[in-house]
XYZ file of C-alpha atoms in Angstrom:
671
model
C 25.043 34.878 24.513
C 25.446 34.362 28.203
C 25.543 30.827 29.738
C 22.314 30.024 31.809
C 23.857 29.412 34.849
C 25.480 33.099 34.906
C 22.047 34.351 33.802
C 20.188 32.632 36.880
C 23.388 33.768 39.253
C 23.481 37.419 38.014
C 19.650 37.404 38.388
C 19.620 35.948 41.794
C 22.665 37.990 43.026
C 20.206 41.534 41.982
C 17.311 39.855 44.143
C 19.548 39.661 47.205
C 20.688 43.135 46.930
C 17.330 44.445 46.434
C 16.059 42.494 49.462
C 18.886 43.656 51.712
C 18.672 47.204 50.560
C 14.586 46.836 51.405
C 15.405 45.119 54.812
C 18.128 48.041 55.461
C 15.590 50.975 55.140
C 13.027 49.133 57.349
C 15.585 48.462 60.125
C 16.870 49.618 63.342
C 17.977 53.613 62.960
C 20.883 52.991 65.300
C 22.315 50.344 62.685
C 22.624 52.489 59.910
C 26.034 54.391 60.358
C 27.421 50.315 60.441
C 25.043 49.602 57.079
C 26.772 52.856 55.434
C 30.314 51.417 56.334
C 29.851 47.868 54.745
C 28.375 49.230 51.941
C 31.350 52.139 51.740
C 34.048 48.942 52.213
C 32.324 47.194 49.252
C 32.412 50.457 46.891
C 36.177 50.663 48.040
C 36.762 46.889 47.709
C 35.601 47.259 43.965
C 37.611 50.158 43.379
C 40.862 48.309 44.545
C 40.037 45.459 42.435
C 39.431 47.124 39.306
C 42.978 49.472 39.503
C 45.318 46.808 41.113
C 43.318 43.423 40.154
C 43.480 42.704 43.941
C 41.012 43.854 46.813
C 42.721 43.954 50.083
C 40.293 43.539 53.105
C 39.483 46.834 54.896
C 38.806 47.375 58.434
C 37.443 50.609 60.365
C 40.310 52.154 62.574
C 39.606 54.846 65.382
C 41.634 57.837 66.407
C 44.360 57.538 68.891
C 44.184 58.270 72.168
C 44.220 62.077 72.982
C 46.891 63.074 75.268
C 45.691 63.129 78.914
C 45.957 65.555 81.483
C 49.109 64.012 83.010
C 50.762 64.099 79.894
C 49.684 67.844 79.507
C 51.017 68.639 82.996
C 54.312 66.881 82.543
C 55.315 67.981 79.159
C 54.010 69.555 75.876
C 52.488 66.988 74.074
C 52.269 67.247 70.074
C 49.613 69.283 68.854
C 47.867 66.871 66.882
C 47.949 64.813 70.003
C 45.405 67.193 71.554
C 42.494 66.375 69.246
C 43.862 63.546 67.309
C 42.052 62.209 64.175
C 41.870 58.638 62.677
C 44.304 58.162 59.588
C 44.439 54.926 56.827
C 47.106 52.885 57.088
C 48.142 49.471 55.662
C 50.843 46.575 56.902
C 50.541 45.373 53.104
C 47.812 42.408 54.043
C 44.864 44.811 55.033
C 43.793 48.382 55.032
C 42.634 50.248 58.174
C 40.585 53.284 56.845
C 38.585 55.923 59.564
C 35.804 54.678 61.099
C 34.012 58.255 60.879
C 34.745 58.460 57.494
C 33.315 54.656 56.510
C 30.038 55.866 58.342
C 29.847 59.079 57.032
C 26.993 60.177 54.786
C 28.310 63.288 52.884
C 30.212 63.462 49.524
C 33.688 64.761 51.187
C 33.377 61.588 53.015
C 33.087 59.555 49.904
C 36.086 61.154 47.981
C 38.293 61.460 51.053
C 37.676 57.735 51.662
C 38.315 56.769 48.448
C 41.720 58.988 47.950
C 42.981 57.090 51.171
C 42.057 53.437 50.143
C 43.596 54.162 47.137
C 46.911 55.602 48.443
C 47.352 52.724 50.828
C 46.110 50.111 47.916
C 49.161 51.914 45.943
C 51.722 51.552 48.738
C 50.574 47.535 49.155
C 50.992 46.657 45.425
C 54.258 48.266 45.288
C 55.434 46.712 48.391
C 56.062 49.615 50.305
C 54.285 48.372 53.344
C 55.293 47.596 56.121
C 58.221 50.219 56.399
C 61.692 48.838 57.377
C 62.804 49.452 61.369
C 64.409 52.853 61.456
C 64.466 55.789 63.899
C 61.245 57.905 63.686
C 62.449 60.871 61.761
C 64.173 58.416 58.882
C 60.474 56.617 58.879
C 58.610 59.625 58.602
C 60.988 60.944 55.713
C 60.847 58.178 54.137
C 56.775 57.614 54.157
C 56.547 61.352 53.269
C 58.685 60.916 50.044
C 57.025 57.346 48.929
C 53.588 59.025 49.692
C 54.374 61.606 47.458
C 55.553 59.466 44.402
C 52.251 57.954 45.200
C 50.311 61.079 44.575
C 52.076 61.363 41.211
C 51.394 57.618 40.278
C 47.501 57.770 40.832
C 46.999 61.111 39.113
C 48.748 59.370 36.024
C 47.155 56.171 36.277
C 43.265 57.685 37.237
C 43.598 61.215 35.532
C 39.812 61.370 36.333
C 40.688 61.918 39.967
C 43.584 64.247 39.590
C 41.444 67.141 40.744
C 39.901 65.441 43.670
C 43.557 64.426 44.774
C 45.031 67.980 44.424
C 41.943 69.545 46.621
C 42.742 66.837 49.259
C 46.439 67.425 48.789
C 45.613 71.861 49.360
C 43.451 71.018 52.029
C 45.757 68.668 54.129
C 48.552 71.767 53.707
C 45.990 74.074 55.429
C 45.445 71.957 58.393
C 49.308 71.487 59.293
C 50.785 72.694 62.248
C 52.261 75.581 63.741
C 56.128 75.409 63.115
C 56.532 77.445 66.205
C 54.840 74.857 68.331
C 57.160 71.861 66.912
C 60.971 71.012 67.962
C 63.324 71.617 65.871
C 64.127 67.686 64.308
C 59.951 68.041 63.800
C 60.069 71.217 61.906
C 62.922 69.813 59.463
C 60.185 67.005 58.849
C 57.394 69.502 58.576
C 58.970 71.845 56.070
C 59.490 68.643 53.744
C 56.215 67.623 54.398
C 54.555 71.010 53.176
C 56.690 71.430 50.281
C 55.615 67.687 48.871
C 52.443 68.752 49.285
C 52.581 72.274 47.213
C 51.223 72.208 43.592
C 49.475 69.296 41.872
C 50.123 65.789 42.476
C 51.291 65.485 38.913
C 54.405 67.698 39.789
C 54.914 65.266 43.191
C 57.578 63.554 41.398
C 59.464 66.696 40.429
C 59.345 67.827 43.587
C 60.437 64.619 45.453
C 63.685 64.798 42.758
C 64.460 68.087 43.826
C 64.395 67.303 47.310
C 66.721 64.081 46.659
C 68.768 65.811 44.400
C 68.670 62.849 41.765
C 65.947 60.597 40.472
C 63.676 59.090 43.061
C 64.466 55.818 43.755
C 64.519 53.456 46.819
C 68.400 53.934 47.377
C 68.316 57.734 46.884
C 65.414 58.061 49.423
C 66.781 55.717 51.921
C 70.014 57.683 51.958
C 67.962 61.075 52.231
C 65.734 59.542 55.249
C 68.962 58.302 56.815
C 70.374 61.635 56.284
C 67.527 63.481 58.013
C 67.970 61.276 60.852
C 71.557 61.485 61.628
C 71.109 65.544 61.746
C 68.135 64.771 64.193
C 69.644 62.211 66.530
C 70.208 63.982 69.507
C 66.870 66.071 69.257
C 63.498 65.519 70.460
C 61.464 64.073 67.963
C 57.717 63.577 68.675
C 56.783 62.425 65.243
C 55.020 63.535 62.014
C 51.431 65.250 62.129
C 48.766 62.771 60.027
C 48.341 63.683 56.557
C 44.667 62.583 55.360
C 45.271 61.401 51.961
C 48.623 59.888 52.557
C 47.469 58.064 55.958
C 50.103 56.815 58.720
C 52.948 54.687 58.760
C 52.156 51.201 60.083
C 53.527 50.078 62.849
C 56.042 52.460 63.682
C 58.661 51.174 66.101
C 60.102 52.016 69.168
C 63.608 53.135 69.313
C 66.274 50.547 69.135
C 67.537 49.527 72.344
C 71.289 49.029 73.835
C 71.842 45.106 73.536
C 75.368 44.748 74.365
C 74.528 44.333 78.012
C 71.408 42.041 77.708
C 73.013 38.380 78.002
C 69.731 37.219 76.750
C 70.477 38.860 73.270
C 74.200 37.750 73.021
C 74.812 35.136 70.282
C 75.279 31.452 71.491
C 78.883 30.892 70.460
C 78.921 27.632 68.436
C 80.246 24.558 70.022
C 82.113 22.225 67.481
C 81.240 18.721 68.481
C 84.171 16.090 68.825
C 83.926 14.085 65.619
C 85.146 10.028 64.870
C 84.263 7.532 62.493
C 82.081 4.379 63.090
C 84.163 1.286 61.401
C 80.642 -0.175 60.063
C 77.742 1.877 59.075
C 74.853 1.379 61.634
C 70.916 0.899 60.589
C 68.254 3.347 62.003
C 64.636 2.103 62.899
C 61.993 4.125 64.528
C 61.705 4.403 68.197
C 59.537 1.426 70.007
C 57.034 2.331 72.461
C 58.168 2.475 76.144
C 61.347 3.156 74.895
C 61.994 6.883 75.470
C 61.542 5.973 79.110
C 64.676 4.179 81.146
C 67.278 4.825 83.254
C 70.417 6.798 83.022
C 73.073 4.680 80.891
C 76.341 5.657 78.384
C 74.499 4.256 74.760
C 72.683 7.426 73.409
C 74.492 10.220 71.809
C 73.967 13.226 69.425
C 73.855 11.811 65.787
C 74.020 13.463 62.531
C 71.538 16.017 63.145
C 71.329 18.260 66.475
C 67.787 17.267 67.028
C 68.553 13.676 66.995
C 70.079 11.149 69.258
C 70.585 7.558 69.318
C 69.847 5.316 72.347
C 70.400 1.327 72.521
C 68.010 -1.060 72.193
C 67.964 -1.458 75.950
C 66.161 1.583 76.338
C 69.276 2.705 78.181
C 69.429 6.646 77.908
C 72.731 8.053 78.262
C 73.487 11.163 80.592
C 74.413 14.815 79.396
C 77.852 14.656 77.359
C 80.804 15.869 79.224
C 83.574 15.462 76.510
C 85.679 13.221 78.276
C 84.229 10.064 76.498
C 86.754 7.616 74.466
C 84.927 7.956 71.013
C 86.930 5.510 69.029
C 85.943 3.219 72.003
C 82.119 4.120 71.635
C 82.157 3.822 67.893
C 83.205 0.167 67.935
C 80.573 -0.636 70.822
C 77.747 1.054 68.865
C 78.932 -0.857 65.232
C 78.576 -4.085 67.431
C 75.182 -3.010 67.629
C 74.428 -3.108 64.145
C 70.658 -0.993 64.861
C 69.736 1.738 66.768
C 66.712 3.823 67.425
C 66.345 7.483 66.661
C 65.131 9.788 69.134
C 65.306 13.473 69.756
C 67.592 15.238 72.060
C 67.057 19.320 73.199
C 70.749 19.667 73.327
C 73.542 20.543 71.272
C 75.865 17.697 70.104
C 79.196 17.216 71.610
C 80.026 14.046 69.853
C 79.163 12.995 66.066
C 80.029 9.558 65.083
C 79.485 9.020 61.113
C 80.287 6.022 58.827
C 83.058 6.327 56.486
C 81.040 6.623 53.480
C 79.041 9.645 55.052
C 82.473 11.358 56.560
C 83.632 10.888 53.293
C 80.818 12.874 51.573
C 80.539 15.369 54.027
C 84.189 16.062 54.271
C 84.056 16.665 50.103
C 80.796 18.825 50.681
C 82.459 21.060 53.436
C 85.699 21.431 51.287
C 83.579 22.519 48.440
C 81.183 24.835 50.425
C 84.595 26.497 51.687
C 85.998 26.728 48.327
C 82.552 28.507 47.037
C 82.558 31.371 49.824
C 80.685 32.711 52.530
C 77.204 32.362 52.591
C 75.315 35.281 51.452
C 72.686 36.955 54.185
C 69.379 38.554 53.909
C 66.732 40.001 56.168
C 63.055 39.341 55.805
C 60.089 40.312 57.891
C 58.165 37.606 59.901
C 54.194 37.744 60.444
C 53.005 37.952 64.019
C 49.365 36.903 63.818
C 49.017 38.091 67.755
C 49.929 41.654 66.825
C 48.769 41.630 63.324
C 51.736 42.944 62.519
C 55.105 42.269 60.961
C 58.068 41.529 63.534
C 60.579 43.404 61.499
C 63.614 42.489 61.604
C 62.191 39.249 61.529
C 64.611 36.532 60.341
C 68.168 36.269 59.006
C 68.591 34.085 55.837
C 71.444 32.528 54.517
C 71.632 31.288 51.189
C 74.563 28.897 50.525
C 75.269 26.982 47.630
C 75.376 23.319 47.826
C 78.565 21.251 46.937
C 78.331 19.378 43.974
C 79.678 15.934 45.661
C 77.701 13.118 45.092
C 78.385 13.139 41.291
C 77.150 9.210 41.572
C 73.703 10.415 42.643
C 72.183 11.011 39.267
C 73.693 7.615 37.903
C 72.399 5.736 40.670
C 68.723 7.407 40.013
C 69.334 6.416 36.210
C 69.931 2.892 36.847
C 66.872 2.394 39.349
C 64.645 4.581 37.702
C 65.554 4.653 34.295
C 62.335 3.822 32.632
C 60.270 6.282 34.644
C 62.790 9.366 33.617
C 62.346 7.856 29.780
C 59.094 8.285 29.989
C 59.033 11.537 31.638
C 61.313 12.951 29.056
C 59.533 11.526 26.340
C 55.991 12.924 27.402
C 57.555 16.577 27.936
C 59.391 16.756 25.060
C 55.919 16.249 23.002
C 54.756 19.440 24.844
C 57.640 21.197 23.838
C 56.750 24.393 21.692
C 57.739 23.527 18.208
C 58.966 26.073 15.333
C 55.783 27.479 13.687
C 55.418 28.314 9.892
C 54.002 31.852 9.723
C 51.942 32.721 6.038
C 51.422 35.779 3.863
C 54.892 36.987 4.583
C 56.713 39.406 1.716
C 60.299 37.861 2.630
C 60.563 34.270 4.025
C 62.312 30.897 3.903
C 59.623 28.723 1.957
C 57.122 29.482 -0.823
C 53.613 29.632 0.964
C 50.906 28.050 -1.425
C 48.199 29.615 0.607
C 49.882 32.972 -0.315
C 50.160 32.102 -3.642
C 46.214 30.893 -4.374
C 45.046 34.103 -2.561
C 47.367 36.094 -4.880
C 46.146 34.386 -7.842
C 42.377 35.096 -6.556
C 42.918 38.872 -5.984
C 44.747 39.056 -9.766
C 41.202 37.627 -10.914
C 39.230 39.646 -8.810
C 41.239 42.654 -10.503
C 42.780 44.108 -7.062
C 46.563 44.603 -6.816
C 48.468 41.639 -4.801
C 51.242 42.949 -2.313
C 53.535 39.954 -2.868
C 52.886 37.844 -0.174
C 53.859 34.700 -1.172
C 56.727 33.680 1.452
C 56.246 31.509 4.664
C 58.635 32.660 7.594
C 59.695 29.618 10.503
C 59.670 31.289 13.690
C 60.565 29.487 17.241
C 58.069 29.617 19.797
C 58.877 29.576 23.655
C 57.068 28.949 26.801
C 56.660 31.976 29.176
C 57.063 30.169 32.404
C 59.629 29.925 35.474
C 59.355 27.818 38.666
C 61.077 27.021 41.481
C 61.349 23.981 43.565
C 61.664 24.670 47.219
C 62.417 21.285 49.036
C 61.975 20.670 52.708
C 65.628 19.557 54.224
C 64.563 19.373 57.859
C 65.924 17.025 60.185
C 62.556 15.059 60.124
C 63.437 14.175 56.547
C 65.873 11.893 57.862
C 63.141 9.272 58.787
C 63.015 6.094 56.458
C 60.394 5.147 54.233
C 61.667 1.704 53.238
C 64.602 -0.435 53.668
C 67.715 1.804 52.756
C 65.549 4.966 51.476
C 64.656 7.961 53.103
C 62.086 10.859 52.991
C 65.191 13.064 52.033
C 65.964 10.532 49.378
C 62.889 10.595 47.684
C 62.588 13.840 47.615
C 66.131 14.446 45.686
C 64.882 11.564 43.009
C 61.847 13.591 42.593
C 63.603 17.064 41.971
C 65.805 15.262 39.909
C 62.941 14.061 37.518
C 61.361 17.080 37.964
C 64.432 18.993 36.324
C 64.569 16.395 33.896
C 60.709 17.080 32.804
C 61.480 21.036 33.074
C 64.808 20.818 30.956
C 62.915 18.225 27.827
C 59.847 20.986 27.900
C 62.519 23.928 27.970
C 61.080 25.802 30.864
C 63.124 28.188 33.278
C 63.536 26.495 36.268
C 65.768 26.535 39.712
C 65.977 24.156 42.630
C 65.932 25.102 46.328
C 66.431 23.561 49.684
C 65.578 25.131 53.343
C 66.306 24.284 56.890
C 67.282 26.498 59.833
C 67.054 26.771 63.690
C 65.598 29.774 65.304
C 65.085 33.160 63.516
C 69.085 34.019 63.363
C 69.878 30.962 60.948
C 67.213 30.254 58.628
C 69.158 28.306 55.584
C 68.622 28.375 51.860
C 70.649 25.963 50.012
C 71.077 26.180 45.876
C 71.162 23.276 43.769
C 70.405 25.211 40.542
C 69.866 28.652 39.762
C 67.684 30.357 37.033
C 70.594 31.458 35.140
C 72.406 27.950 35.415
C 72.110 25.291 32.487
C 70.815 21.891 33.762
C 73.707 19.326 33.847
C 75.817 17.207 35.875
C 77.017 19.604 38.745
C 72.897 20.798 39.562
C 72.298 17.072 39.244
C 75.231 16.317 41.732
C 74.259 18.981 44.158
C 70.584 17.759 44.280
C 72.113 14.593 45.413
C 74.471 16.505 47.738
C 71.567 17.316 49.898
C 70.981 16.115 53.354
C 68.771 16.618 56.485
C 69.552 19.504 58.464
C 67.429 21.264 60.997
C 63.732 22.784 61.467
C 60.798 23.850 59.286
C 61.222 27.496 59.387
C 58.872 27.790 56.188
C 57.955 31.565 55.911
C 61.106 33.000 55.120
C 62.290 30.454 52.665
C 59.294 31.249 50.331
C 59.652 34.799 50.771
C 63.475 34.966 49.657
C 62.611 32.046 46.492
C 59.397 34.396 45.755
C 61.974 37.369 45.509
C 64.135 35.232 43.492
C 61.163 34.071 40.804
C 59.980 37.767 40.849
C 63.350 38.637 39.132
C 62.598 36.358 36.170
C 60.747 37.873 33.307
C 58.292 35.950 32.730
C 54.463 35.465 31.922
C 53.510 32.886 34.404
C 55.835 31.969 37.919
C 55.230 28.817 39.966
C 56.431 28.074 43.185
C 56.270 24.525 44.371
C 56.983 23.809 47.708
C 57.764 20.181 48.755
C 57.796 19.415 52.400
C 56.868 16.479 55.067
C 54.717 18.370 57.550
C 53.707 21.462 59.438
C 56.490 24.387 60.303
C 58.147 24.091 63.376
C 61.191 25.187 65.084
C 62.640 25.465 68.593
C 60.274 28.747 69.146
C 57.008 29.320 69.007
C 56.711 28.813 65.261
C 55.857 25.351 65.708
C 52.175 26.891 66.749
C 49.982 29.154 65.186
C 52.740 31.617 65.002
C 54.665 29.635 62.188
C 51.316 28.591 60.467
C 50.021 32.499 60.171
C 53.723 33.463 58.889
C 53.443 30.570 55.867
C 49.988 32.049 55.209
C 50.997 35.500 54.837
C 54.191 34.522 52.895
C 52.189 32.801 50.719
C 49.916 35.694 50.352
C 52.782 37.891 49.724
C 54.002 35.883 46.973
C 50.330 36.112 45.147
C 50.354 39.357 45.255
C 54.462 39.416 43.434
C 52.469 37.507 40.788
C 53.925 34.026 42.273
C 51.587 31.246 42.686
C 52.550 29.165 45.512
C 51.734 25.302 45.305
C 52.648 22.863 48.392
C 52.980 19.479 47.720
C 53.159 17.287 51.065
C 53.541 13.882 52.629
C 51.489 14.492 55.733
C 48.138 12.730 55.852
C 47.307 15.468 58.494
C 47.678 18.299 55.507
C 44.119 18.865 54.740
C 43.897 20.013 58.078
C 45.858 23.452 57.741
C 47.081 23.381 54.174
C 43.636 24.916 52.822
C 44.148 27.790 54.955
C 48.347 28.505 54.235
C 47.944 28.116 50.049
C 44.300 27.679 49.823
C 41.554 25.126 48.804
C 43.474 24.345 45.439
C 47.016 25.304 46.426
C 48.256 21.862 47.794
C 47.988 18.105 47.068
C 48.547 15.521 49.587
C 50.565 12.276 48.307
C 49.387 9.065 50.906
C 52.475 7.219 49.703
C 55.794 9.366 49.797
C 57.214 6.964 47.120
C 54.850 8.103 44.454
C 56.765 11.339 44.684
C 59.334 10.843 41.716
C 56.316 10.067 39.202
C 53.681 12.052 40.832
C 55.589 15.622 40.932
C 56.376 15.740 37.088
C 52.708 15.051 36.342
C 51.504 17.463 38.865
C 53.851 19.983 37.327
C 51.980 19.836 33.987
C 48.494 19.917 35.111
C 49.630 23.244 36.599
C 51.736 25.012 34.161
C 51.082 22.899 31.039
C 47.539 22.309 31.170
């Protein structure tokens, strides 16, 4: 029986719906198309949620502008540009549907609208949107092949719609443009489209594989599209006529421009800073108010992170480095100061002074990283909220293994947080699934007393027992995978207490969580991220999913140091892709950050926030639950939009992190 609250809510919803319909019937007739569009959008959302488990927002789209008189006079526009029709498309975050179909009253409008929405919903659910940057012929060939595969998948998924889908495909084939009015490259693509539209949708996969000459897959489709583009490289190409059941590709990119002669696109040459060693460690402190303004002087230099610089207590700012300073003398002078404030500098460092301890650990990390090999490079799109489309290519992300240089880190954490680690292990080991006994088995490891009693009762009742008098012990396993993504940007170099930085607390928390997950038996990985600009986003690997939890992984966590900026969207997409490869019922992505996304470009504003929001949305669509843990007290002002109202938590005291992070995971993944 339903709960009283559910009954009341259902009744209220029915009353509200009936009232809205009565009000609409007596309203302004000019608003009828908008009301029909709203009702159609609600029906489409119900279909999408029922079929794909999630309903992307739908919005109306208009037909593109027709070719004007000047275009007709100067050149021959494509036939479909003379009387263009609106077509559905998706960018993976929303679905655009033709306004005329949304506002239409006929059964054909409803049927065509549903088929177009399902096709776009399938593209978004299967990760086929947006299309990667490619020459227009390759883009259209790839789109047509994927759309035909989508028809076959829809026919198998929803056999009741197969007849309507076949009729829509046949009607679309009859409306194709005349081949005689197309250029040679366009004719090749058009023949492919007609071939893929021929016959029922259930046979579309077989037609695609005949075109490819091998089983349909992403690599085969990309290779065929590239081959067609190579044949059409020097030919005029005006695009592909839209196919109503398929829609059109989202955000057709412009042809690539030659950038070799453009100095704005030339990569900056890496400048290797001069290095020296401080004879004694120098304590760092926050910059006092008024110290940032001072006269030019010789006592401030970039230190450690490129974003940071050190200046002396008298407020004397160092001029631009010329590279002719005596570093040994400068190191001795700074060491005598004992304590210096940390300030920001917009220029690249030409000199780096490190203490002996940090220089030794840095050299060991560099040697180990060189031995591990070059970092792997990946490209990911970036969401541009101003254009409501992806920037593709967006960023270049390099995955780097962390060096296992700081093997004393785990020992220090055990020494300082021994009781906490013991309590974490004890609590999580108690949650570990035990081996379960399954009774009433024909064969087993022990006698099942309940089974013997049941057999005896069956005999007394005149029945024939089956002989299920044994019990078998079966292991149980939690089907959970979790990835921890730690912010290793330059801002984590800030001090939270005497001798302890934000990054040190984050490393301790990561180690505590690793101990908890190892005790629980869940599969997990530990990553960190930083970067500068879209061409150099970095993800550091401390522990992979396939790697056991041991001293090497603990030492790699200890080797983590503040690096650069907080370009978060790409690392979320990268770790989501790693998580999606792990077979698990539940996947959790824990993001540990100390503030808003920021970088040297416009990423620190709305662009960065919207890109992170889109990356979190993509993670949820991939079956990964993102959750952010932040120490930024301003987090409640922006995190609900990025991760949802229940997708974040704020720690007011960063020193609570080692104890709170395992407890938070227990609440999220254990219950």
